[in-house]
Coordinates of C-alpha atoms in Angstrom, one line a residue:
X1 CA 140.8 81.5 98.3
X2 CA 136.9 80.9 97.6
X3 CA 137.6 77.4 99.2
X4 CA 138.5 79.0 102.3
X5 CA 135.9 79.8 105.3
X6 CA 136.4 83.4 106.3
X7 CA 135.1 87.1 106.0
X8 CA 137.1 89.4 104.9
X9 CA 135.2 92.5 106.8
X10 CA 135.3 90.3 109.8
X11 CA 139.0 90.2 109.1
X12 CA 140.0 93.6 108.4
X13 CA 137.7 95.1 111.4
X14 CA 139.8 92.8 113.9
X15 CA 142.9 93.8 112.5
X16 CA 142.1 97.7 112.3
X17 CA 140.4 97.3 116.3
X18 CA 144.2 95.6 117.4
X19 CA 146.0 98.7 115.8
X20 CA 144.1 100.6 118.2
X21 CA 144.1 98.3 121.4
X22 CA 148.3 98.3 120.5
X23 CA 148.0 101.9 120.3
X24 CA 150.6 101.4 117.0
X25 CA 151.4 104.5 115.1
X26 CA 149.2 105.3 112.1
X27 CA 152.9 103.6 109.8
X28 CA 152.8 100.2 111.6
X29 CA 149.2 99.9 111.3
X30 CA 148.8 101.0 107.4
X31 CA 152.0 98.9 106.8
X32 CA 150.8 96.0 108.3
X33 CA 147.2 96.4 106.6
X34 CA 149.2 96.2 103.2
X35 CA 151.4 93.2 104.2
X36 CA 149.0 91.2 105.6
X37 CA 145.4 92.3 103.0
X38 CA 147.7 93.4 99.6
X39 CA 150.6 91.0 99.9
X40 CA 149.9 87.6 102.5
X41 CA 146.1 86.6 101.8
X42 CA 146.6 87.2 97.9
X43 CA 149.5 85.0 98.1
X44 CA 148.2 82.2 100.3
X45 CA 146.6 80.1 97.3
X46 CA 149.4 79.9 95.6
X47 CA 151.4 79.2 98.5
X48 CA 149.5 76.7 100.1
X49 CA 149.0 74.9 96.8
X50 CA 152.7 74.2 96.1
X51 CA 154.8 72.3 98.3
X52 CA 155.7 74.7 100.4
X53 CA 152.8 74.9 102.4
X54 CA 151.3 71.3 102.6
X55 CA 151.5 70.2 105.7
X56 CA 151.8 73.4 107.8
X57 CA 148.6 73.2 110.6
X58 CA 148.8 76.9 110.6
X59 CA 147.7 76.8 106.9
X60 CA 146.3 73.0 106.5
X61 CA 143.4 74.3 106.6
X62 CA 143.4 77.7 107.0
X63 CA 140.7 79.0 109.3
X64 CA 139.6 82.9 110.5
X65 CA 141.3 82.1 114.2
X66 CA 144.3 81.4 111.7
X67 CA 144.0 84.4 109.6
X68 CA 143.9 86.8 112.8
X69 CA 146.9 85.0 114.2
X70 CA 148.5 86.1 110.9
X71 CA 147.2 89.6 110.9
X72 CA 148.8 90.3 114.6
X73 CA 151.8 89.0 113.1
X74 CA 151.8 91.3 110.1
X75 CA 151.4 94.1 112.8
X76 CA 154.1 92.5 115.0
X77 CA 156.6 92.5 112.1
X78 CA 155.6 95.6 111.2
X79 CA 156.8 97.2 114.3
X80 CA 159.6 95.4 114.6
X81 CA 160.7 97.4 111.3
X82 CA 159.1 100.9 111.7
X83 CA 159.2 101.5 116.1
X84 CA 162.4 102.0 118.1
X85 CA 160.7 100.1 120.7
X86 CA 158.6 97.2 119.2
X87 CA 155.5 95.9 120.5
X88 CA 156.5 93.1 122.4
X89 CA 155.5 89.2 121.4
X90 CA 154.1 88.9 124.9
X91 CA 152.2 92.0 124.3
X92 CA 150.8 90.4 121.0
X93 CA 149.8 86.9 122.4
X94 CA 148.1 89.1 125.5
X95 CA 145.9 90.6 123.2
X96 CA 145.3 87.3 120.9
X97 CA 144.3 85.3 124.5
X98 CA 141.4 88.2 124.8
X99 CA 140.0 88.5 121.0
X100 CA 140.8 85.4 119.4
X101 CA 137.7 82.9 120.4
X102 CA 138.1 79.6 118.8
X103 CA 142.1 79.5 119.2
X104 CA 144.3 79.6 122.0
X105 CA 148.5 80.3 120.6
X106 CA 151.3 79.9 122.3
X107 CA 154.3 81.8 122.1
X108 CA 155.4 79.3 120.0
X109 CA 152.9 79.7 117.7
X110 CA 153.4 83.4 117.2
X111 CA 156.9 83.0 116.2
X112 CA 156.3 79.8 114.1
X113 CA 153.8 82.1 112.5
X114 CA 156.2 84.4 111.7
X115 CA 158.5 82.2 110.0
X116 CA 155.5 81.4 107.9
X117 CA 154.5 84.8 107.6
X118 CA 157.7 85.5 105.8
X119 CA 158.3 82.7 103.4
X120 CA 154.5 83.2 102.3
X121 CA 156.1 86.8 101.4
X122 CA 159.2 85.3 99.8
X123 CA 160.7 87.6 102.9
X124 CA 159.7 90.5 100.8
X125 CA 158.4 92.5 104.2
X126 CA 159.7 96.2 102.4
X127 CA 156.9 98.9 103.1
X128 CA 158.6 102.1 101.3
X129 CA 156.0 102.2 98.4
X130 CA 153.0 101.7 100.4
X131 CA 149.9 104.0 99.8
X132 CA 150.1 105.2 103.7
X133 CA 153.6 106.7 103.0
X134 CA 152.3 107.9 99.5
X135 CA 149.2 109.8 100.7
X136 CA 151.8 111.8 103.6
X137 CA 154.1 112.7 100.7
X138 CA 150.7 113.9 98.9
X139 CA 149.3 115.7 101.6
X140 CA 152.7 117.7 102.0
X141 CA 152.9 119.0 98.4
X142 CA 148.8 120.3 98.8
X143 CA 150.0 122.2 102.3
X144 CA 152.2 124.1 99.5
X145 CA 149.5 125.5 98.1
X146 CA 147.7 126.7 101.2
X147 CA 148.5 130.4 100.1
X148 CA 147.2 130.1 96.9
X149 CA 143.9 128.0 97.8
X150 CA 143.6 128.3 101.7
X151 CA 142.1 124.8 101.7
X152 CA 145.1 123.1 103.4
X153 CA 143.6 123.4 106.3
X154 CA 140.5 122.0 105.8
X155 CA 142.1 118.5 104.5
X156 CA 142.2 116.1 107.5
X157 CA 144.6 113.5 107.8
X158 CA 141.9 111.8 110.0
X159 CA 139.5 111.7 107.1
X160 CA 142.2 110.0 104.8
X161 CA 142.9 107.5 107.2
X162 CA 139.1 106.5 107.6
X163 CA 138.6 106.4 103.8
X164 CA 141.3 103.8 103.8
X165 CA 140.5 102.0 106.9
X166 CA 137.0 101.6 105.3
X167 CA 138.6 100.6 101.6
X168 CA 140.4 98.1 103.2
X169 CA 137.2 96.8 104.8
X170 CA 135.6 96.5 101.7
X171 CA 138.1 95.1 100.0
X172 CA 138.7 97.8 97.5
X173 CA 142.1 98.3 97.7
X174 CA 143.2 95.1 95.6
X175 CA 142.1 96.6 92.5
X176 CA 144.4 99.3 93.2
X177 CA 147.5 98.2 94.6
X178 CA 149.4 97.7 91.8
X179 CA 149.6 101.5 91.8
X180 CA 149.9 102.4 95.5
X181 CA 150.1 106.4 94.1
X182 CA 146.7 105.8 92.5
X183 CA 144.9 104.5 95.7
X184 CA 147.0 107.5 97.4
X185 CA 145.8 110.3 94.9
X186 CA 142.5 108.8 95.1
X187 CA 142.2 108.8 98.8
X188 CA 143.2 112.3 99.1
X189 CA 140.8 113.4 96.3
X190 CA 137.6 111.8 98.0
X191 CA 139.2 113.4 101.5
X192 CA 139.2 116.9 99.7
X193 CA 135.3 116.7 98.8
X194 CA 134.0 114.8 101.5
X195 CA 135.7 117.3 104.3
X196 CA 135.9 120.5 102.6
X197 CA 133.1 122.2 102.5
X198 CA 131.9 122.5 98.4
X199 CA 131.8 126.9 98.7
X200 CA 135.3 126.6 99.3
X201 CA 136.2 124.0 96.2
X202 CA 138.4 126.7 94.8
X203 CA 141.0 124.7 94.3
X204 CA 141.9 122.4 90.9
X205 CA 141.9 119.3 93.0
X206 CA 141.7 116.7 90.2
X207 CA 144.0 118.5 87.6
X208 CA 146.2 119.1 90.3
X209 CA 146.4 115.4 91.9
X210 CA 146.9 114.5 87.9
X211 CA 149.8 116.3 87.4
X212 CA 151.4 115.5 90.8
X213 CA 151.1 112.2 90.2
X214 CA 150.7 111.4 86.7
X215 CA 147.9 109.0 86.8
X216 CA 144.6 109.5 84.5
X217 CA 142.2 107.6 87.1
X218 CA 143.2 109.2 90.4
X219 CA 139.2 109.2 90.9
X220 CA 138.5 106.0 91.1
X221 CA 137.8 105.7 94.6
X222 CA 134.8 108.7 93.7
X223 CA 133.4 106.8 90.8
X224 CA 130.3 108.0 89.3
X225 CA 128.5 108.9 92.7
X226 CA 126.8 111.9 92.3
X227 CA 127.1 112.9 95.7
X228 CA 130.4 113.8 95.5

């Protein structure tokens, strides 16, 4: 992937800005960020290197206009598997004619993409183990304890779902995604301190999160900052 032209900020920020202009659910857009940034651009090396992929002008070579084309398609199939109602194609290529400069697809090319989309995946598209879906399960069994720690309340959602939105801009996630519940725990462990204020840290946050999940490095997303 070195070979190829692209920034991966760039990338996720466009990606994250058409979850909002789709006004998708907070599921579509975490399980498209984890098709598309965990699953598709990890696998496109090896893809486009075997036979598969020569040839294909959406991959031969690969550039950003490309990669957003992809990323509108993870969000696309992504709805298509989570919403009643999908976001229409025509809705998708609407929004690709107004932020995708140096490309204009057709229809065509969205569901050409797709196809390629999906044997990049191996047609693996299932989004049941995904951190998103992790980090709700999490947050329920800490609203259990409100009575004993009164600090449920204090825990926003919202402040999760930054902390990831900016992981996946950073590119952090990959290191974790192996163990979704890791990146989860760790998500909801940085919410805890960074929203709550510290007079009320009377809860066991971190033995807590350890024995809900059984992971020894839930923190890593807190590090060795001292701020936190």
């Amino acid at each position: 992937m070195a070979a190829i032209e692209w920034s991966w900020s760039r990338l996720m920020e466009f990606m994250i800005q058409s979850a909002h202009q789709l006004e998708v659910s907070p599921i579509v857009k975490y399980s498209a960020l984890s098709l598309f940034a965990d699953r598709f651009c990890p696998s496109l090396t090896r893809y486009t290197v075997g036979s598969n992929g020569k040839g294909n002008w959406l991959l031969q070579p690969i550039r950003e206009s490309n990669l957003q084309l992809f990323a509108l398609i993870a969000l696309w199939i992504s709805s298509k598997i989570h919403d009643s109602r999908p976001v229409s194609v025509k809705s998708f290529k609407s929004l690709g004619d107004k932020i995708i400069k140096d490309e204009h697809f057709t229809t065509r090319d969205f569901l050409e993409a797709e196809i390629v989309f999906m044997q990049v995946l191996d047609f693996e598209i299932g989004t049941s183990n995904i951190a998103f879906l992790l980090l709700e399960e999490l947050l329920l069994q800490f609203n259990y304890y409100r009575g004993v720690a009164k600090v449920g309340e204090l825990l926003r959602f919202e402040a999760c779902m930054d902390i990831m939105d900016l992981l996946y801009e950073k590119e952090e996630t990959s290191t974790l995604y192996r163990s979704p519940r890791s990146l989860a725990a760790s998500i909801l462990i940085a919410s805890y301190l960074i929203t709550v204020p510290k007079q009320r840290w009377e809860f066991p946050i971190l033995p807590w999160d350890k024995s809900t999940t059984s992971c020894e490095s839930v923190s890593m997303i807190i590090g060795e900052n001292p701020a936190l």
